[in-house]
C-alpha cells in the first residue's frame, strides 16, 4: 500500500517538474522574443529617426474627430499649418491615435495637398490600434497624398475609397448632382434627388467664393467630402474652406455700407456677449432681419439651419473662428483655439426628404410650351 | 398660357448668382431665358407659368438674381410681373413665397434709390 502511495507521489512530482520546466522554457522564449522585438523596434526607431531627422514630428490628438474633439484637432491643424507657412518638412505620427473620423481627415487632407503642391515633403505612420488604422487605410488618405499635386483651381480626389473629395474655387452645381446620386444609392438603394443637400452645396460654395477672402472673390478653395456608410444608410458631408471665417468676414464690412451697420444695430436690438451667442442670432436670421428690416429668406450660411428644420438634412455642425455650433441640439460653444476658416458638417439619412429621380411633367395641362418654340 | 420649365429649357442644375461665379447662373438664366419669355408674355398679354420642379435644387442667389433682376436690370414693373407670371413648385413649395418676396424687395430697393 505504502509503495503504491509512493509511486503516486513520485508520478505527481514528476508531472509538476515537467510543468515547471515547460513554464520556464516558455518564459525564456517570451523574454527572448521581447528582447528581439525591442531591438527591432529600436532599430526601426533608429531608421525612422535617421530618415526623418529634419522633419517636424506632430502627433494628432488621440481622438481625431473634428466634430467631437474640435479644440484639440484645431490645435493640431494650426501646428500643421504653421509648418506649411514655414515650409518645414512634416511627419504626422498617427501611431498613438485611437479614433479617427473622416471629417478630421478631410481638413488635414486639404492642408497636405498644399504641402504637395508646394513641394514640401511630408510623411506619416499608421495607428497601432486596428480600428483607426483600418479607417485611415480605407479612407484612401495616403493614396491621395502619393499623387503629385499642382497648384490649380480644382482637385478631384476620388480613389476607390470611402471618402470622395472635391475642391474648387467656383460654384459647381453639376458636382452636387453626381455626389447626391452616389449618396442616394448608399442611402435609399436608388437614384434620388435631394434639393436640400444641393442648396447646402450651392450656398456654401458661393459663400466661399464671395466671402472667404476679404476684398477678393474666388481666391480660396472649398473642399467638399462625402463619406458613405452603407450599413447605417447614411452619408456624412464635410465642407471646409480656409478663408477668414464668419466673424472676421463680418468685422471687415465697411462702415457706411449696408452690412457695415450691423455692429451698431445688433447690440441695440439683441443681447449677446460673445461670438457663440452671435452665431446663434445669425443662424436664427436675426442679423439679416436687423440690418435689412425684412424677414430672413434663407440666404447663405444661416440658410443651412432652415434645411435642418425642414428635415432636408440632419445633424448640422458649424465650426468657424472661435465658435462651434451643434445646431440640431442648439448648443453654441466658444472654442479654446481659433479655426481660420469655416467647417460645416451634416448628414443625409433615410429619414430626410428626397425626391424621385423622375418627376411628373406638368406640360400636359398646358396648351403651349415655351420650350418647344 | 405658356409653360417655362426650368429643368427642360435651362438646366437641371441651376447654379450661382452671376456668370463669374460658375455655370448656369441666375444672371444667365434671366438674360437668355426668363426675360425674353416674360417680355413676350407681356407683349402678347399672356400668362407665363414657370415650373421649378425637376431640377437638383436652387440656391437662393440664383432665384433672387433671376427674378429680382427682372425688376432691377430688365426694368419690368412689379405689377406687370404679378399680372403675367404664375409659378409651379410641387417639390419645393417654399420657393414661390421666396420669389414673391424677392420681387417686393427689388421694387422697394429701386424706390428707395430714387
GROMACS .gro file of C-alpha atoms in nm, chain A:
model
  373
    1UNK     CA    1   0.000   0.000   0.000
    2UNK     CA    2   0.285   0.231   0.103
    3UNK     CA    3   0.470   0.153  -0.218
    4UNK     CA    4   0.161   0.236  -0.415
    5UNK     CA    5   0.125   0.580  -0.246
    6UNK     CA    6   0.495   0.647  -0.303
    7UNK     CA    7   0.452   0.574  -0.674
    8UNK     CA    8   0.158   0.814  -0.699
    9UNK     CA    9   0.350   1.092  -0.521
   10UNK     CA   10   0.652   1.035  -0.746
   11UNK     CA   11   0.432   1.048  -1.054
   12UNK     CA   12   0.272   1.374  -0.937
   13UNK     CA   13   0.611   1.525  -0.858
   14UNK     CA   14   0.736   1.424  -1.199
   15UNK     CA   15   0.437   1.587  -1.364
   16UNK     CA   16   0.486   1.904  -1.160
   17UNK     CA   17   0.852   1.913  -1.252
   18UNK     CA   18   0.777   1.875  -1.621
   19UNK     CA   19   0.513   2.151  -1.600
   20UNK     CA   20   0.766   2.378  -1.428
   21UNK     CA   21   1.025   2.309  -1.697
   22UNK     CA   22   0.771   2.386  -1.970
   23UNK     CA   23   0.670   2.711  -1.795
   24UNK     CA   24   1.035   2.811  -1.758
   25UNK     CA   25   1.103   2.740  -2.126
   26UNK     CA   26   0.800   2.945  -2.227
   27UNK     CA   27   0.909   3.231  -2.007
   28UNK     CA   28   1.259   3.216  -2.154
   29UNK     CA   29   1.117   3.218  -2.505
   30UNK     CA   30   0.889   3.513  -2.429
   31UNK     CA   31   1.184   3.702  -2.283
   32UNK     CA   32   1.396   3.626  -2.588
   33UNK     CA   33   1.109   3.733  -2.821
   34UNK     CA   34   1.053   4.054  -2.627
   35UNK     CA   35   1.419   4.146  -2.637
   36UNK     CA   36   1.437   4.074  -3.010
   37UNK     CA   37   1.121   4.283  -3.061
   38UNK     CA   38   1.269   4.563  -2.855
   39UNK     CA   39   1.578   4.553  -3.065
   40UNK     CA   40   1.365   4.552  -3.381
   41UNK     CA   41   1.169   4.850  -3.253
   42UNK     CA   42   1.479   5.032  -3.156
   43UNK     CA   43   1.626   4.955  -3.499
   44UNK     CA   44   1.308   5.084  -3.665
   45UNK     CA   45   1.305   5.391  -3.444
   46UNK     CA   46   1.669   5.447  -3.529
   47UNK     CA   47   1.598   5.417  -3.904
   48UNK     CA   48   1.290   5.636  -3.865
   49UNK     CA   49   1.488   5.900  -3.677
   50UNK     CA   50   1.762   5.899  -3.939
   51UNK     CA   51   1.518   5.906  -4.231
   52UNK     CA   52   1.306   6.182  -4.082
   53UNK     CA   53   1.572   6.365  -3.886
   54UNK     CA   54   1.488   6.701  -4.034
   55UNK     CA   55   1.110   6.650  -4.027
   56UNK     CA   56   0.892   6.826  -3.774
   57UNK     CA   57   0.702   6.550  -3.593
   58UNK     CA   58   0.345   6.628  -3.494
   59UNK     CA   59   0.104   6.395  -3.314
   60UNK     CA   60  -0.265   6.423  -3.392
   61UNK     CA   61  -0.497   6.406  -3.090
   62UNK     CA   62  -0.588   6.052  -2.979
   63UNK     CA   63  -0.949   6.124  -3.067
   64UNK     CA   64  -0.902   6.256  -3.420
   65UNK     CA   65  -1.256   6.381  -3.482
   66UNK     CA   66  -1.318   6.743  -3.577
   67UNK     CA   67  -1.679   6.739  -3.460
   68UNK     CA   68  -1.626   6.551  -3.133
   69UNK     CA   69  -1.284   6.688  -3.036
   70UNK     CA   70  -1.277   7.028  -3.205
   71UNK     CA   71  -1.037   7.206  -2.969
   72UNK     CA   72  -0.755   6.952  -2.994
   73UNK     CA   73  -0.798   6.899  -3.368
   74UNK     CA   74  -0.785   7.276  -3.432
   75UNK     CA   75  -0.468   7.293  -3.219
   76UNK     CA   76  -0.316   7.015  -3.432
   77UNK     CA   77  -0.433   7.171  -3.762
   78UNK     CA   78  -0.283   7.504  -3.661
   79UNK     CA   79   0.053   7.334  -3.594
   80UNK     CA   80   0.043   7.163  -3.935
   81UNK     CA   81  -0.046   7.494  -4.097
   82UNK     CA   82   0.245   7.662  -3.921
   83UNK     CA   83   0.480   7.402  -4.074
   84UNK     CA   84   0.337   7.480  -4.416
   85UNK     CA   85   0.388   7.852  -4.372
   86UNK     CA   86   0.747   7.792  -4.258
   87UNK     CA   87   0.798   7.536  -4.538
   88UNK     CA   88   0.909   7.275  -4.284
   89UNK     CA   89   0.906   6.903  -4.365
   90UNK     CA   90   0.634   6.729  -4.172
   91UNK     CA   91   0.590   6.383  -4.022
   92UNK     CA   92   0.250   6.303  -3.878
   93UNK     CA   93   0.268   6.040  -3.602
   94UNK     CA   94  -0.067   5.867  -3.615
   95UNK     CA   95   0.078   5.581  -3.408
   96UNK     CA   96  -0.099   5.666  -3.084
   97UNK     CA   97  -0.429   5.772  -3.238
   98UNK     CA   98  -0.721   5.569  -3.102
   99UNK     CA   99  -1.015   5.704  -3.300
  100UNK     CA  100  -1.036   5.863  -3.645
  101UNK     CA  101  -1.329   6.032  -3.817
  102UNK     CA  102  -1.337   6.131  -4.184
  103UNK     CA  103  -1.426   6.493  -4.102
  104UNK     CA  104  -1.083   6.549  -3.947
  105UNK     CA  105  -0.908   6.361  -4.229
  106UNK     CA  106  -1.069   6.589  -4.489
  107UNK     CA  107  -0.946   6.900  -4.311
  108UNK     CA  108  -0.596   6.752  -4.283
  109UNK     CA  109  -0.603   6.637  -4.645
  110UNK     CA  110  -0.691   6.984  -4.769
  111UNK     CA  111  -0.381   7.121  -4.598
  112UNK     CA  112  -0.147   6.839  -4.700
  113UNK     CA  113  -0.239   6.892  -5.066
  114UNK     CA  114  -0.083   7.235  -5.023
  115UNK     CA  115   0.238   7.072  -4.895
  116UNK     CA  116   0.239   6.852  -5.205
  117UNK     CA  117   0.164   7.133  -5.448
  118UNK     CA  118   0.442   7.344  -5.293
  119UNK     CA  119   0.693   7.055  -5.295
  120UNK     CA  120   0.721   7.042  -4.918
  121UNK     CA  121   0.793   6.687  -4.803
  122UNK     CA  122   0.565   6.513  -4.557
  123UNK     CA  123   0.514   6.162  -4.432
  124UNK     CA  124   0.331   5.974  -4.162
  125UNK     CA  125   0.277   5.641  -3.993
  126UNK     CA  126  -0.028   5.432  -3.909
  127UNK     CA  127  -0.207   5.395  -3.579
  128UNK     CA  128  -0.106   5.087  -3.379
  129UNK     CA  129  -0.470   5.015  -3.294
  130UNK     CA  130  -0.651   4.808  -3.554
  131UNK     CA  131  -0.970   5.012  -3.591
  132UNK     CA  132  -0.826   5.361  -3.651
  133UNK     CA  133  -0.561   5.204  -3.878
  134UNK     CA  134  -0.839   5.045  -4.084
  135UNK     CA  135  -1.026   5.378  -4.107
  136UNK     CA  136  -0.712   5.556  -4.222
  137UNK     CA  137  -0.635   5.286  -4.481
  138UNK     CA  138  -0.990   5.260  -4.616
  139UNK     CA  139  -1.017   5.638  -4.646
  140UNK     CA  140  -0.759   5.635  -4.925
  141UNK     CA  141  -0.590   5.920  -4.740
  142UNK     CA  142  -0.234   5.811  -4.819
  143UNK     CA  143  -0.319   5.716  -5.178
  144UNK     CA  144  -0.429   6.074  -5.231
  145UNK     CA  145  -0.112   6.202  -5.081
  146UNK     CA  146   0.114   5.996  -5.306
  147UNK     CA  147  -0.037   6.179  -5.602
  148UNK     CA  148   0.157   6.470  -5.730
  149UNK     CA  149  -0.049   6.784  -5.683
  150UNK     CA  150  -0.003   7.103  -5.873
  151UNK     CA  151  -0.136   7.442  -5.768
  152UNK     CA  152  -0.463   7.459  -5.957
  153UNK     CA  153  -0.823   7.570  -5.936
  154UNK     CA  154  -0.985   7.234  -5.872
  155UNK     CA  155  -0.897   6.888  -5.744
  156UNK     CA  156  -1.086   6.561  -5.759
  157UNK     CA  157  -0.970   6.301  -5.511
  158UNK     CA  158  -1.187   6.010  -5.597
  159UNK     CA  159  -0.985   5.697  -5.537
  160UNK     CA  160  -1.156   5.368  -5.460
  161UNK     CA  161  -1.211   5.475  -5.104
  162UNK     CA  162  -1.488   5.576  -4.872
  163UNK     CA  163  -1.422   5.947  -4.893
  164UNK     CA  164  -1.471   6.128  -5.218
  165UNK     CA  165  -1.319   6.471  -5.209
  166UNK     CA  166  -1.358   6.761  -5.447
  167UNK     CA  167  -1.210   7.107  -5.432
  168UNK     CA  168  -1.265   7.418  -5.635
  169UNK     CA  169  -1.277   7.796  -5.617
  170UNK     CA  170  -1.600   7.831  -5.813
  171UNK     CA  171  -1.961   7.729  -5.765
  172UNK     CA  172  -2.005   7.389  -5.930
  173UNK     CA  173  -2.375   7.292  -5.946
  174UNK     CA  174  -2.327   6.975  -6.153
  175UNK     CA  175  -2.089   6.831  -5.894
  176UNK     CA  176  -2.379   6.831  -5.648
  177UNK     CA  177  -2.583   6.614  -5.884
  178UNK     CA  178  -2.310   6.349  -5.904
  179UNK     CA  179  -2.248   6.344  -5.530
  180UNK     CA  180  -2.620   6.329  -5.446
  181UNK     CA  181  -2.679   6.042  -5.691
  182UNK     CA  182  -2.393   5.842  -5.533
  183UNK     CA  183  -2.524   5.924  -5.185
  184UNK     CA  184  -2.882   5.825  -5.266
  185UNK     CA  185  -2.759   5.485  -5.387
  186UNK     CA  186  -2.594   5.433  -5.048
  187UNK     CA  187  -2.897   5.556  -4.851
  188UNK     CA  188  -3.206   5.451  -5.047
  189UNK     CA  189  -3.057   5.198  -5.287
  190UNK     CA  190  -3.178   5.402  -5.586
  191UNK     CA  191  -3.116   5.731  -5.762
  192UNK     CA  192  -3.294   6.015  -5.583
  193UNK     CA  193  -3.267   6.392  -5.567
  194UNK     CA  194  -3.207   6.592  -5.252
  195UNK     CA  195  -3.276   6.961  -5.312
  196UNK     CA  196  -3.173   7.033  -4.954
  197UNK     CA  197  -2.822   6.896  -4.996
  198UNK     CA  198  -2.789   7.070  -5.334
  199UNK     CA  199  -2.890   7.401  -5.173
  200UNK     CA  200  -2.636   7.344  -4.894
  201UNK     CA  201  -2.363   7.289  -5.157
  202UNK     CA  202  -2.462   7.599  -5.356
  203UNK     CA  203  -2.487   7.830  -5.054
  204UNK     CA  204  -2.155   7.711  -4.911
  205UNK     CA  205  -1.965   7.723  -5.241
  206UNK     CA  206  -2.098   8.072  -5.309
  207UNK     CA  207  -2.015   8.177  -4.954
  208UNK     CA  208  -1.652   8.067  -5.001
  209UNK     CA  209  -1.633   8.232  -5.343
  210UNK     CA  210  -1.761   8.567  -5.217
  211UNK     CA  211  -1.656   8.594  -4.852
  212UNK     CA  212  -1.361   8.363  -4.774
  213UNK     CA  213  -1.103   8.628  -4.860
  214UNK     CA  214  -1.159   8.991  -4.767
  215UNK     CA  215  -1.177   9.210  -5.077
  216UNK     CA  216  -1.111   8.922  -5.321
  217UNK     CA  217  -1.361   8.691  -5.486
  218UNK     CA  218  -1.284   8.334  -5.593
  219UNK     CA  219  -0.947   8.331  -5.419
  220UNK     CA  220  -0.991   8.042  -5.175
  221UNK     CA  221  -1.063   7.676  -5.237
  222UNK     CA  222  -1.354   7.499  -5.082
  223UNK     CA  223  -1.320   7.129  -5.002
  224UNK     CA  224  -1.618   6.902  -5.007
  225UNK     CA  225  -1.609   6.545  -4.894
  226UNK     CA  226  -1.872   6.275  -4.868
  227UNK     CA  227  -1.815   5.962  -4.664
  228UNK     CA  228  -2.055   5.675  -4.716
  229UNK     CA  229  -2.182   5.433  -4.456
  230UNK     CA  230  -2.382   5.168  -4.636
  231UNK     CA  231  -2.457   4.969  -4.320
  232UNK     CA  232  -2.605   5.274  -4.142
  233UNK     CA  233  -2.766   5.401  -4.465
  234UNK     CA  234  -2.625   5.748  -4.431
  235UNK     CA  235  -2.371   5.979  -4.591
  236UNK     CA  236  -2.169   6.235  -4.395
  237UNK     CA  237  -2.072   6.558  -4.566
  238UNK     CA  238  -1.783   6.780  -4.465
  239UNK     CA  239  -1.730   7.117  -4.626
  240UNK     CA  240  -1.430   7.327  -4.537
  241UNK     CA  241  -1.263   7.645  -4.651
  242UNK     CA  242  -0.959   7.812  -4.502
  243UNK     CA  243  -1.088   8.163  -4.552
  244UNK     CA  244  -1.126   8.429  -4.288
  245UNK     CA  245  -1.433   8.272  -4.124
  246UNK     CA  246  -1.774   8.421  -4.044
  247UNK     CA  247  -1.678   8.671  -3.775
  248UNK     CA  248  -1.367   8.811  -3.942
  249UNK     CA  249  -1.570   8.847  -4.261
  250UNK     CA  250  -1.838   9.039  -4.068
  251UNK     CA  251  -1.578   9.256  -3.897
  252UNK     CA  252  -1.438   9.351  -4.236
  253UNK     CA  253  -1.767   9.506  -4.354
  254UNK     CA  254  -1.703   9.871  -4.417
  255UNK     CA  255  -1.874  10.129  -4.201
  256UNK     CA  256  -2.127  10.324  -4.400
  257UNK     CA  257  -2.215  10.018  -4.611
  258UNK     CA  258  -2.548   9.840  -4.562
  259UNK     CA  259  -2.392   9.544  -4.378
  260UNK     CA  260  -2.132   9.762  -4.207
  261UNK     CA  261  -2.413   9.893  -3.986
  262UNK     CA  262  -2.453   9.555  -3.812
  263UNK     CA  263  -2.203   9.642  -3.538
  264UNK     CA  264  -2.415   9.938  -3.432
  265UNK     CA  265  -2.759   9.788  -3.487
  266UNK     CA  266  -2.719   9.439  -3.338
  267UNK     CA  267  -2.633   9.545  -2.978
  268UNK     CA  268  -2.930   9.785  -2.988
  269UNK     CA  269  -3.175   9.505  -3.066
  270UNK     CA  270  -3.012   9.192  -2.918
  271UNK     CA  271  -2.813   9.092  -2.615
  272UNK     CA  272  -2.502   8.885  -2.686
  273UNK     CA  273  -2.172   8.866  -2.506
  274UNK     CA  274  -1.958   8.654  -2.739
  275UNK     CA  275  -1.935   8.508  -3.089
  276UNK     CA  276  -2.115   8.188  -2.986
  277UNK     CA  277  -2.425   8.387  -2.894
  278UNK     CA  278  -2.382   8.599  -3.207
  279UNK     CA  279  -2.366   8.289  -3.431
  280UNK     CA  280  -2.691   8.167  -3.279
  281UNK     CA  281  -2.855   8.500  -3.367
  282UNK     CA  282  -2.711   8.485  -3.719
  283UNK     CA  283  -2.842   8.132  -3.778
  284UNK     CA  284  -3.183   8.238  -3.649
  285UNK     CA  285  -3.191   8.511  -3.914
  286UNK     CA  286  -3.172   8.795  -3.659
  287UNK     CA  287  -2.866   8.961  -3.813
  288UNK     CA  288  -3.037   8.973  -4.153
  289UNK     CA  289  -3.361   9.097  -4.001
  290UNK     CA  290  -3.182   9.368  -3.800
  291UNK     CA  291  -2.975   9.500  -4.090
  292UNK     CA  292  -3.236   9.477  -4.367
  293UNK     CA  293  -3.551   9.515  -4.155
  294UNK     CA  294  -3.700   9.226  -4.354
  295UNK     CA  295  -3.770   8.865  -4.265
  296UNK     CA  296  -3.486   8.629  -4.335
  297UNK     CA  297  -3.521   8.426  -4.656
  298UNK     CA  298  -3.262   8.156  -4.613
  299UNK     CA  299  -2.960   8.307  -4.787
  300UNK     CA  300  -2.605   8.194  -4.718
  301UNK     CA  301  -2.474   8.000  -4.420
  302UNK     CA  302  -2.779   8.062  -4.196
  303UNK     CA  303  -2.995   7.903  -4.466
  304UNK     CA  304  -2.849   7.569  -4.359
  305UNK     CA  305  -3.050   7.586  -4.037
  306UNK     CA  306  -3.368   7.608  -4.245
  307UNK     CA  307  -3.264   7.290  -4.427
  308UNK     CA  308  -3.230   7.117  -4.090
  309UNK     CA  309  -3.570   7.246  -3.977
  310UNK     CA  310  -3.733   7.126  -4.299
  311UNK     CA  311  -3.577   6.780  -4.245
  312UNK     CA  312  -3.380   6.808  -4.567
  313UNK     CA  313  -3.056   6.734  -4.378
  314UNK     CA  314  -2.965   6.606  -4.027
  315UNK     CA  315  -2.703   6.664  -3.756
  316UNK     CA  316  -2.569   7.001  -3.862
  317UNK     CA  317  -2.245   7.132  -3.708
  318UNK     CA  318  -2.067   7.456  -3.790
  319UNK     CA  319  -1.718   7.548  -3.675
  320UNK     CA  320  -1.588   7.894  -3.763
  321UNK     CA  321  -1.326   8.112  -3.594
  322UNK     CA  322  -1.374   8.061  -3.219
  323UNK     CA  323  -1.722   7.907  -3.227
  324UNK     CA  324  -1.862   7.556  -3.256
  325UNK     CA  325  -2.234   7.515  -3.316
  326UNK     CA  326  -2.423   7.191  -3.270
  327UNK     CA  327  -2.726   7.335  -3.447
  328UNK     CA  328  -2.960   7.039  -3.402
  329UNK     CA  329  -2.915   7.043  -3.023
  330UNK     CA  330  -2.898   7.424  -3.007
  331UNK     CA  331  -2.554   7.415  -2.840
  332UNK     CA  332  -2.317   7.700  -2.921
  333UNK     CA  333  -1.971   7.697  -2.759
  334UNK     CA  334  -1.663   7.915  -2.760
  335UNK     CA  335  -1.352   7.718  -2.860
  336UNK     CA  336  -1.008   7.738  -2.697
  337UNK     CA  337  -0.832   7.781  -3.032
  338UNK     CA  338  -0.922   7.982  -3.337
  339UNK     CA  339  -1.005   7.798  -3.659
  340UNK     CA  340  -0.920   8.018  -3.951
  341UNK     CA  341  -1.198   7.927  -4.188
  342UNK     CA  342  -1.538   7.766  -4.194
  343UNK     CA  343  -1.616   7.399  -4.144
  344UNK     CA  344  -1.968   7.264  -4.196
  345UNK     CA  345  -2.069   6.906  -4.130
  346UNK     CA  346  -2.408   6.744  -4.189
  347UNK     CA  347  -2.566   6.409  -4.250
  348UNK     CA  348  -2.812   6.277  -4.508
  349UNK     CA  349  -3.007   5.970  -4.399
  350UNK     CA  350  -3.313   5.761  -4.481
  351UNK     CA  351  -3.547   5.988  -4.280
  352UNK     CA  352  -3.454   6.306  -4.471
  353UNK     CA  353  -3.672   6.441  -4.751
  354UNK     CA  354  -3.582   6.342  -5.105
  355UNK     CA  355  -3.747   6.326  -5.448
  356UNK     CA  356  -3.772   6.059  -5.713
  357UNK     CA  357  -3.523   6.090  -5.990
  358UNK     CA  358  -3.809   6.108  -6.237
  359UNK     CA  359  -4.058   6.390  -6.195
  360UNK     CA  360  -4.417   6.431  -6.305
  361UNK     CA  361  -4.427   6.653  -6.610
  362UNK     CA  362  -4.672   6.943  -6.584
  363UNK     CA  363  -4.661   7.018  -6.956
  364UNK     CA  364  -4.966   6.812  -7.048
  365UNK     CA  365  -5.202   7.061  -6.880
  366UNK     CA  366  -5.075   7.349  -7.091
  367UNK     CA  367  -5.168   7.432  -7.449
  368UNK     CA  368  -4.838   7.586  -7.524
  369UNK     CA  369  -4.485   7.517  -7.407
  370UNK     CA  370  -4.217   7.781  -7.421
  371UNK     CA  371  -3.951   7.513  -7.451
  372UNK     CA  372  -4.083   7.391  -7.784
  373UNK     CA  373  -4.061   7.728  -7.957
   0.00000   0.00000   0.00000
